[in-house]
Amino acid sequence: MKLLVTGGAGFIGSAVVRLAVARGFHVVNLDALTYAACLDNVSSVADSPLYAFEQADIRDRAALDRVFAEHQPDAVMHLAAESHVDRSIDGPGDFIETNINGTYNMLEAARAYWVARGRPESFRFHHISTDEVFGSLGPEGMFTEETPYDPRSPYSSSKAASDHLVRAWHETYGLPVLVTNCSNNYGPYHFPEKLIPVVILNALAGKAIPVYGKGENIRDWLYVEDHADALLTVITKGKVGRSYNVGGENERTNLELVRTICAILDEKRPRENGSYADLITFVTDRPGHDLRYAIDPARIGAELGWRPSVSVEEGLAKTVQWYLDNEAWWQALQSRKGVGQRLGVKA
Ligand SMILES: NC(=O)c1ccc[n+]([C@@H]2O[C@H](COP(=O)([O-])OP(=O)(O)OC[C@H]3O[C@@H](n4cnc5c(N)ncnc54)[C@H](O)[C@@H]3O)[C@@H](O)[C@H]2O)c1
């Protein structure tokens, strides 16, 4: 099976590419190489005969047509997106163009290719989305696949729009689509602007560890390699036209999460004086910060037999160790625009 993976030089896409190649899939990685990309993320498979890379922008329809024609994929896994909520507050335009218009281009390029091949039933267009499209939960309840959409940030609303387009292309044109909505991911190769790497890297540098608001926001954390495994399960076994929620069953407040990371660092690389937790600093909250996300992963468990393999404590220990062992990777990204700065407070 040949997969066309978009966004394969990013955090989750690269985990999908590495796992897919390890499992014997042919993979074409299509990525525009924006600020969030890093080809080192896929260096372990770059020389594999199963792997090809195409630098292309999903906003460029002609480039997409060329890639489909040249590589003739059996399925698409569409992960390319602008993904950082704070950046979406400062500059929503890129999110509209890539997440909405880019997904529209992907759908149209995939549809033209699928129709030209005689509409094979086995073709799949798998759209990778987020639980943020469902909005914010109170203390009780969980997001199911039937939860009404209620996105609240420019990022989540652009992802919600793209989910609707994907479903419409299935209903209207019969394109064989799959949609997954996943909770917050963490793990190796996480770009150093996101919460968990910020905590690890600021702690190691002896800098303040910023926690938005009172740190009470709750997220359901999923180890990125478990997410990649879920995505390959869905693309091979998922039912056409269906959506699947993917979660880690690991709800933690941001403050609990940050304290856990500090405790792991205290053990692995003790500070000379005190605990890393002494560096925790509460900062102005993100505008419109959703209080709680929690995924009910019952459908993917019951229908496809998928479950996360690690608890958040195990996954965080592996992640912290990875950042300790891969300083050259994250040092090289420190000079990228916006990294190390507080973004998304303009609103
Ligand atoms: N990170 C999470 O916790 C999370 C959770 C659920 C869903 N998702 C979704 O998973 C997908 C991947 O997220 P991520 O965290 O790996 O993102 P990321 O920002 O790390 O990577 C995105 C990749 O897409 C590429 N890209 C961006 N714009 C492009 C364009 N116009 N054309 C081609 N390539 C482009 C970038 O170069 C980058 O390699 C996204 O669709 C995101 O919405 C992420």
CSV table of C-alpha atoms and ligand atoms in Angstrom, one decimal:
chain,number,residue,atom,x,y,z
A,1,MET,CA,0.0,0.0,0.0
A,2,LYS,CA,1.4,3.4,-0.9
A,3,LEU,CA,0.4,6.3,1.4
A,4,LEU,CA,0.6,10.0,0.5
A,5,VAL,CA,1.3,11.6,3.9
A,6,THR,CA,0.9,15.4,4.0
A,7,GLY,CA,2.8,17.3,6.8
A,8,GLY,CA,5.2,14.4,7.2
A,9,ALA,CA,8.1,16.7,8.3
A,10,GLY,CA,6.1,17.9,11.3
A,11,PHE,CA,5.6,16.4,14.7
A,12,ILE,CA,2.8,13.9,14.2
A,13,GLY,CA,3.3,13.4,10.5
A,14,SER,CA,6.9,12.4,11.0
A,15,ALA,CA,5.8,9.8,13.6
A,16,VAL,CA,3.3,8.4,11.1
A,17,VAL,CA,6.0,8.3,8.3
A,18,ARG,CA,8.5,6.5,10.6
A,19,LEU,CA,6.0,3.9,11.8
A,20,ALA,CA,4.5,3.4,8.3
A,21,VAL,CA,7.9,2.7,6.7
A,22,ALA,CA,8.8,0.4,9.7
A,23,ARG,CA,5.6,-1.6,8.9
A,24,GLY,CA,6.4,-1.9,5.2
A,25,PHE,CA,4.2,0.8,3.7
A,26,HIS,CA,5.4,2.8,0.8
A,27,VAL,CA,5.3,6.5,1.9
A,28,VAL,CA,5.4,9.7,-0.1
A,29,ASN,CA,5.9,12.6,2.3
A,30,LEU,CA,4.5,15.9,1.0
A,31,ASP,CA,5.4,18.9,3.0
A,32,ALA,CA,6.0,22.6,2.3
A,33,LEU,CA,8.6,22.8,5.0
A,34,THR,CA,7.2,25.7,7.0
A,35,TYR,CA,8.7,27.0,10.2
A,36,ALA,CA,7.3,23.9,12.0
A,37,ALA,CA,8.9,21.3,9.8
A,38,CYS,CA,12.2,19.5,10.3
A,39,LEU,CA,13.5,16.9,7.8
A,40,ASP,CA,15.7,15.5,10.6
A,41,ASN,CA,12.4,14.1,12.0
A,42,VAL,CA,12.4,11.6,9.2
A,43,SER,CA,16.2,11.1,8.7
A,44,SER,CA,15.9,7.5,10.0
A,45,VAL,CA,13.9,6.5,6.9
A,46,ALA,CA,15.2,9.0,4.4
A,47,ASP,CA,17.3,6.4,2.6
A,48,SER,CA,14.7,3.6,2.6
A,49,PRO,CA,13.5,2.5,-0.8
A,50,LEU,CA,10.0,2.7,0.7
A,51,TYR,CA,10.3,6.5,1.2
A,52,ALA,CA,10.1,9.5,-1.1
A,53,PHE,CA,9.9,13.2,-0.2
A,54,GLU,CA,8.1,16.0,-2.2
A,55,GLN,CA,8.4,19.6,-1.2
A,56,ALA,CA,5.0,21.0,-2.1
A,57,ASP,CA,2.4,23.4,-0.7
A,58,ILE,CA,-1.1,22.2,-0.3
A,59,ARG,CA,-2.2,25.7,-1.4
A,60,ASP,CA,-0.8,24.9,-4.8
A,61,ARG,CA,-3.3,22.7,-6.7
A,62,ALA,CA,-1.0,22.2,-9.7
A,63,ALA,CA,1.8,20.8,-7.5
A,64,LEU,CA,-0.7,18.4,-5.8
A,65,ASP,CA,-1.9,17.1,-9.2
A,66,ARG,CA,1.7,16.5,-10.2
A,67,VAL,CA,2.4,14.5,-7.0
A,68,PHE,CA,-0.7,12.4,-7.4
A,69,ALA,CA,0.1,11.6,-11.0
A,70,GLU,CA,3.7,10.8,-10.4
A,71,HIS,CA,3.3,8.7,-7.2
A,72,GLN,CA,-0.1,7.1,-7.7
A,73,PRO,CA,-0.9,6.6,-4.0
A,74,ASP,CA,-3.5,4.1,-2.7
A,75,ALA,CA,-4.5,6.4,0.2
A,76,VAL,CA,-3.9,9.9,1.5
A,77,MET,CA,-3.2,10.7,5.2
A,78,HIS,CA,-3.7,14.5,5.4
A,79,LEU,CA,-1.9,16.0,8.4
A,80,ALA,CA,-0.4,19.2,6.9
A,81,ALA,CA,-1.8,22.2,8.8
A,82,GLU,CA,-0.9,25.3,10.7
A,83,SER,CA,-1.2,23.8,14.2
A,84,HIS,CA,-0.3,26.3,16.9
A,85,VAL,CA,-3.3,28.0,18.7
A,86,ASP,CA,-1.2,30.9,19.9
A,87,ARG,CA,0.0,31.7,16.4
A,88,SER,CA,-3.6,31.5,15.1
A,89,ILE,CA,-4.6,34.3,17.5
A,90,ASP,CA,-1.8,36.6,16.2
A,91,GLY,CA,-2.2,35.6,12.5
A,92,PRO,CA,-5.4,33.7,11.6
A,93,GLY,CA,-4.9,34.2,7.8
A,94,ASP,CA,-2.4,31.4,7.4
A,95,PHE,CA,-4.8,29.0,9.2
A,96,ILE,CA,-7.6,29.9,6.8
A,97,GLU,CA,-5.4,29.5,3.8
A,98,THR,CA,-3.6,26.2,4.7
A,99,ASN,CA,-6.2,24.5,6.9
A,100,ILE,CA,-9.3,25.4,4.9
A,101,ASN,CA,-8.2,26.2,1.3
A,102,GLY,CA,-5.4,23.7,1.4
A,103,THR,CA,-7.7,20.9,2.5
A,104,TYR,CA,-10.1,22.0,-0.3
A,105,ASN,CA,-7.2,21.6,-2.8
A,106,MET,CA,-6.3,18.2,-1.3
A,107,LEU,CA,-9.8,17.0,-1.7
A,108,GLU,CA,-10.2,18.3,-5.2
A,109,ALA,CA,-6.8,16.8,-6.3
A,110,ALA,CA,-7.6,13.5,-4.6
A,111,ARG,CA,-11.1,13.4,-6.2
A,112,ALA,CA,-9.7,14.2,-9.7
A,113,TYR,CA,-7.1,11.4,-9.3
A,114,TRP,CA,-9.7,8.9,-7.9
A,115,VAL,CA,-12.2,9.6,-10.7
A,116,ALA,CA,-9.5,9.3,-13.3
A,117,ARG,CA,-8.7,5.8,-11.9
A,118,GLY,CA,-12.3,4.7,-12.1
A,119,ARG,CA,-13.3,5.5,-8.5
A,120,PRO,CA,-11.6,2.5,-6.8
A,121,GLU,CA,-13.5,1.5,-3.6
A,122,SER,CA,-10.2,0.8,-1.9
A,123,PHE,CA,-9.0,4.4,-2.1
A,124,ARG,CA,-9.0,6.3,1.2
A,125,PHE,CA,-8.7,10.0,2.1
A,126,HIS,CA,-8.0,10.1,5.8
A,127,HIS,CA,-8.3,13.6,7.3
A,128,ILE,CA,-6.4,14.0,10.6
A,129,SER,CA,-8.1,16.5,12.9
A,130,THR,CA,-8.3,17.6,16.5
A,131,ASP,CA,-10.7,17.3,19.5
A,132,GLU,CA,-10.6,21.1,19.7
A,133,VAL,CA,-13.3,21.3,17.1
A,134,PHE,CA,-15.8,20.2,19.8
A,135,GLY,CA,-15.1,23.3,22.0
A,136,SER,CA,-14.6,23.3,25.7
A,137,LEU,CA,-16.0,20.9,28.4
A,138,GLY,CA,-17.0,21.6,31.9
A,139,PRO,CA,-15.8,19.3,34.7
A,140,GLU,CA,-18.1,16.4,33.5
A,141,GLY,CA,-18.5,14.6,30.2
A,142,MET,CA,-16.4,13.6,27.2
A,143,PHE,CA,-16.3,14.3,23.5
A,144,THR,CA,-17.9,11.5,21.4
A,145,GLU,CA,-18.1,11.4,17.6
A,146,GLU,CA,-21.7,12.7,18.0
A,147,THR,CA,-20.7,15.8,20.0
A,148,PRO,CA,-21.8,19.0,18.1
A,149,TYR,CA,-19.0,21.1,16.8
A,150,ASP,CA,-18.3,24.3,18.8
A,151,PRO,CA,-14.8,25.5,17.9
A,152,ARG,CA,-13.6,28.7,19.7
A,153,SER,CA,-10.2,29.6,18.4
A,154,PRO,CA,-9.0,30.5,14.8
A,155,TYR,CA,-7.1,27.2,14.8
A,156,SER,CA,-9.9,25.0,15.9
A,157,SER,CA,-12.5,26.7,13.7
A,158,SER,CA,-10.2,26.3,10.6
A,159,LYS,CA,-9.9,22.6,11.5
A,160,ALA,CA,-13.7,22.3,12.0
A,161,ALA,CA,-14.2,23.9,8.6
A,162,SER,CA,-11.8,21.4,7.0
A,163,ASP,CA,-13.6,18.5,8.7
A,164,HIS,CA,-16.9,19.7,7.2
A,165,LEU,CA,-15.4,19.9,3.7
A,166,VAL,CA,-14.1,16.3,4.0
A,167,ARG,CA,-17.5,15.0,5.0
A,168,ALA,CA,-19.2,17.0,2.3
A,169,TRP,CA,-16.8,15.4,-0.3
A,170,HIS,CA,-17.9,12.0,0.9
A,171,GLU,CA,-21.6,12.8,0.9
A,172,THR,CA,-21.6,14.7,-2.4
A,173,TYR,CA,-19.0,13.0,-4.5
A,174,GLY,CA,-18.7,9.6,-2.8
A,175,LEU,CA,-15.0,10.1,-2.0
A,176,PRO,CA,-14.0,7.4,0.5
A,177,VAL,CA,-13.0,9.4,3.5
A,178,LEU,CA,-12.1,8.8,7.1
A,179,VAL,CA,-11.8,11.4,9.8
A,180,THR,CA,-10.0,11.2,13.1
A,181,ASN,CA,-10.2,13.7,15.9
A,182,CYS,CA,-7.4,13.4,18.4
A,183,SER,CA,-6.5,14.9,21.8
A,184,ASN,CA,-3.2,16.6,22.6
A,185,ASN,CA,-0.1,14.8,21.5
A,186,TYR,CA,3.3,14.8,23.1
A,187,GLY,CA,6.6,12.9,22.6
A,188,PRO,CA,9.8,13.0,20.6
A,189,TYR,CA,10.3,15.7,17.9
A,190,HIS,CA,7.7,18.0,19.4
A,191,PHE,CA,8.4,21.5,18.1
A,192,PRO,CA,9.8,23.6,20.9
A,193,GLU,CA,7.0,26.2,20.9
A,194,LYS,CA,4.4,23.7,22.4
A,195,LEU,CA,3.8,23.3,26.1
A,196,ILE,CA,5.7,20.1,27.0
A,197,PRO,CA,9.0,21.0,25.1
A,198,VAL,CA,8.8,24.5,26.5
A,199,VAL,CA,8.6,23.1,30.0
A,200,ILE,CA,11.5,20.8,29.5
A,201,LEU,CA,13.8,23.2,27.7
A,202,ASN,CA,13.1,26.2,30.0
A,203,ALA,CA,13.7,24.0,33.0
A,204,LEU,CA,17.0,22.8,31.5
A,205,ALA,CA,18.0,26.4,30.8
A,206,GLY,CA,17.1,27.5,34.4
A,207,LYS,CA,14.4,29.8,32.9
A,208,ALA,CA,10.9,30.5,34.2
A,209,ILE,CA,8.5,27.7,33.3
A,210,PRO,CA,5.4,29.6,32.0
A,211,VAL,CA,2.0,28.2,33.0
A,212,TYR,CA,-1.1,30.0,31.5
A,213,GLY,CA,-3.6,31.3,34.0
A,214,LYS,CA,-3.8,29.1,37.1
A,215,GLY,CA,-2.8,26.0,35.2
A,216,GLU,CA,-6.3,24.5,35.7
A,217,ASN,CA,-7.0,23.7,32.0
A,218,ILE,CA,-7.3,20.0,31.5
A,219,ARG,CA,-6.1,18.1,28.4
A,220,ASP,CA,-6.2,14.4,27.6
A,221,TRP,CA,-2.6,13.6,26.7
A,222,LEU,CA,-1.7,11.0,24.0
A,223,TYR,CA,1.8,9.8,23.2
A,224,VAL,CA,2.5,10.6,19.6
A,225,GLU,CA,3.6,7.1,18.7
A,226,ASP,CA,0.3,5.7,20.0
A,227,HIS,CA,-1.4,8.3,17.8
A,228,ALA,CA,0.6,7.2,14.8
A,229,ASP,CA,-0.5,3.6,15.5
A,230,ALA,CA,-4.1,4.6,15.8
A,231,LEU,CA,-3.9,6.4,12.5
A,232,LEU,CA,-2.5,3.4,10.7
A,233,THR,CA,-5.2,1.3,12.3
A,234,VAL,CA,-7.9,3.6,11.0
A,235,ILE,CA,-6.5,3.8,7.5
A,236,THR,CA,-6.3,0.1,7.2
A,237,LYS,CA,-9.4,-1.0,9.1
A,238,GLY,CA,-11.7,2.0,9.5
A,239,LYS,CA,-15.1,2.1,7.9
A,240,VAL,CA,-15.5,4.6,5.0
A,241,GLY,CA,-17.4,7.8,5.9
A,242,ARG,CA,-16.9,7.2,9.6
A,243,SER,CA,-15.1,9.4,12.1
A,244,TYR,CA,-13.1,8.1,15.1
A,245,ASN,CA,-12.1,9.9,18.3
A,246,VAL,CA,-8.6,9.1,19.5
A,247,GLY,CA,-7.6,9.9,23.0
A,248,GLY,CA,-5.0,8.8,25.6
A,249,GLU,CA,-7.4,8.4,28.6
A,250,ASN,CA,-4.8,10.5,30.4
A,251,GLU,CA,-6.5,13.7,31.7
A,252,ARG,CA,-4.3,16.0,33.6
A,253,THR,CA,-4.4,19.7,34.5
A,254,ASN,CA,-1.6,21.7,32.9
A,255,LEU,CA,-0.2,22.3,36.4
A,256,GLU,CA,-0.2,18.6,37.2
A,257,LEU,CA,1.5,17.9,33.9
A,258,VAL,CA,4.2,20.5,34.5
A,259,ARG,CA,4.8,19.2,38.0
A,260,THR,CA,5.2,15.7,36.7
A,261,ILE,CA,7.8,16.8,34.1
A,262,CYS,CA,9.7,18.7,36.8
A,263,ALA,CA,9.7,15.6,39.0
A,264,ILE,CA,11.1,13.5,36.1
A,265,LEU,CA,13.8,16.0,35.5
A,266,ASP,CA,14.6,16.2,39.2
A,267,GLU,CA,15.4,12.5,39.0
A,268,LYS,CA,17.1,12.4,35.6
A,269,ARG,CA,19.2,15.6,35.8
A,270,PRO,CA,19.0,17.1,39.4
A,271,ARG,CA,19.5,20.8,39.8
A,272,GLU,CA,22.2,22.0,42.1
A,273,ASN,CA,19.7,23.8,44.3
A,274,GLY,CA,16.1,22.9,44.7
A,275,SER,CA,13.5,21.4,42.3
A,276,TYR,CA,12.7,22.4,38.8
A,277,ALA,CA,9.2,23.1,40.1
A,278,ASP,CA,10.6,26.2,41.8
A,279,LEU,CA,10.8,27.7,38.2
A,280,ILE,CA,7.0,27.4,37.6
A,281,THR,CA,5.6,30.9,36.9
A,282,PHE,CA,2.0,31.7,36.3
A,283,VAL,CA,1.5,34.0,33.3
A,284,THR,CA,-1.5,35.8,31.6
A,285,ASP,CA,-3.9,33.3,30.3
A,286,ARG,CA,-4.5,32.6,26.6
A,287,PRO,CA,-7.6,34.6,25.3
A,288,GLY,CA,-10.5,32.1,25.0
A,289,HIS,CA,-8.5,29.3,26.6
A,290,ASP,CA,-10.7,26.2,26.5
A,291,LEU,CA,-11.1,24.8,30.0
A,292,ARG,CA,-11.2,21.0,29.4
A,293,TYR,CA,-10.9,18.5,26.6
A,294,ALA,CA,-11.6,14.8,27.1
A,295,ILE,CA,-12.0,12.1,24.5
A,296,ASP,CA,-14.3,9.1,24.8
A,297,PRO,CA,-12.3,6.6,22.7
A,298,ALA,CA,-14.9,3.8,22.9
A,299,ARG,CA,-15.6,3.6,19.2
A,300,ILE,CA,-12.0,3.1,18.0
A,301,GLY,CA,-11.6,0.6,20.9
A,302,ALA,CA,-14.7,-1.4,20.2
A,303,GLU,CA,-14.7,-1.4,16.4
A,304,LEU,CA,-11.0,-1.4,15.6
A,305,GLY,CA,-9.4,-2.8,18.7
A,306,TRP,CA,-7.1,0.1,19.3
A,307,ARG,CA,-5.9,1.3,22.7
A,308,PRO,CA,-3.1,3.6,23.8
A,309,SER,CA,-0.1,1.7,25.0
A,310,VAL,CA,1.5,4.0,27.6
A,311,SER,CA,0.3,6.1,30.5
A,312,VAL,CA,1.2,9.8,30.6
A,313,GLU,CA,3.8,9.1,33.3
A,314,GLU,CA,5.6,6.5,31.1
A,315,GLY,CA,5.3,8.6,28.0
A,316,LEU,CA,6.6,11.7,29.7
A,317,ALA,CA,9.6,9.8,31.1
A,318,LYS,CA,10.4,8.6,27.6
A,319,THR,CA,9.9,12.1,26.2
A,320,VAL,CA,12.1,13.9,28.8
A,321,GLN,CA,14.8,11.3,28.1
A,322,TRP,CA,14.5,11.9,24.4
A,323,TYR,CA,15.0,15.7,24.8
A,324,LEU,CA,18.0,15.0,27.1
A,325,ASP,CA,19.5,12.7,24.5
A,326,ASN,CA,18.8,15.0,21.4
A,327,GLU,CA,20.0,18.4,22.3
A,328,ALA,CA,21.4,19.0,18.8
A,329,TRP,CA,17.8,18.6,17.4
A,330,TRP,CA,16.2,21.2,19.6
A,331,GLN,CA,19.1,23.6,19.7
A,332,ALA,CA,18.9,23.9,15.9
A,333,LEU,CA,15.2,25.0,16.2
A,334,GLN,CA,15.7,27.7,18.8
A,335,SER,CA,16.4,30.3,16.2
A,336,ARG,CA,13.2,29.7,14.2
A,337,LYS,CA,10.8,32.8,14.2
A,338,GLY,CA,8.7,33.0,17.3
A,339,VAL,CA,10.3,30.2,19.2
A,340,GLY,CA,11.0,31.2,22.9
A,341,GLN,CA,8.6,34.1,22.6
A,342,ARG,CA,5.1,34.5,24.2
A,343,LEU,CA,2.6,34.5,21.3
A,344,GLY,CA,-1.1,34.9,21.2
A,345,VAL,CA,-1.7,37.6,23.8
A,346,LYS,CA,-2.7,40.4,21.4
A,347,ALA,CA,-6.5,39.7,21.5
B,1,LIG,N1,-0.3,18.4,18.0
B,1,LIG,C1,-1.4,17.9,18.5
B,1,LIG,O1,-1.5,17.7,19.7
B,1,LIG,C2,-2.6,17.5,17.6
B,1,LIG,C3,-3.7,16.9,18.1
B,1,LIG,C4,-4.7,16.5,17.3
B,1,LIG,C5,-4.7,16.8,15.9
B,1,LIG,N2,-3.6,17.4,15.4
B,1,LIG,C6,-3.5,17.6,13.9
B,1,LIG,O2,-2.5,16.8,13.4
B,1,LIG,C7,-1.9,17.4,12.3
B,1,LIG,C8,-0.4,17.5,12.5
B,1,LIG,O3,-0.1,18.2,13.7
B,1,LIG,P1,1.4,18.5,14.2
B,1,LIG,O4,1.3,18.8,15.6
B,1,LIG,O5,2.2,17.4,13.7
B,1,LIG,O6,1.7,19.8,13.4
B,1,LIG,P2,3.1,20.5,13.0
B,1,LIG,O7,2.9,21.9,13.1
B,1,LIG,O8,4.2,19.9,13.9
B,1,LIG,O9,3.4,20.0,11.5
B,1,LIG,C9,2.7,20.5,10.4
B,1,LIG,C10,3.4,20.1,9.2
B,1,LIG,O10,2.6,20.5,8.1
B,1,LIG,C11,3.4,21.2,7.2
B,1,LIG,N3,2.6,22.3,6.5
B,1,LIG,C12,2.1,23.4,7.0
B,1,LIG,N4,1.5,24.1,6.1
B,1,LIG,C13,1.6,23.4,4.9
B,1,LIG,C14,1.2,23.7,3.6
B,1,LIG,N5,0.5,24.8,3.3
B,1,LIG,N6,1.5,22.8,2.6
B,1,LIG,C15,2.2,21.7,2.9
B,1,LIG,N7,2.7,21.4,4.2
B,1,LIG,C16,2.4,22.3,5.2
B,1,LIG,C17,4.5,21.9,8.0
B,1,LIG,O11,5.7,22.2,7.2
B,1,LIG,C18,4.8,20.8,9.1
B,1,LIG,O12,5.7,19.9,8.6
B,1,LIG,C19,-2.6,18.7,12.1
B,1,LIG,O13,-3.5,18.6,11.1
B,1,LIG,C20,-3.2,19.0,13.5
B,1,LIG,O14,-4.3,19.8,13.3
B,1,LIG,C21,-2.6,17.8,16.2
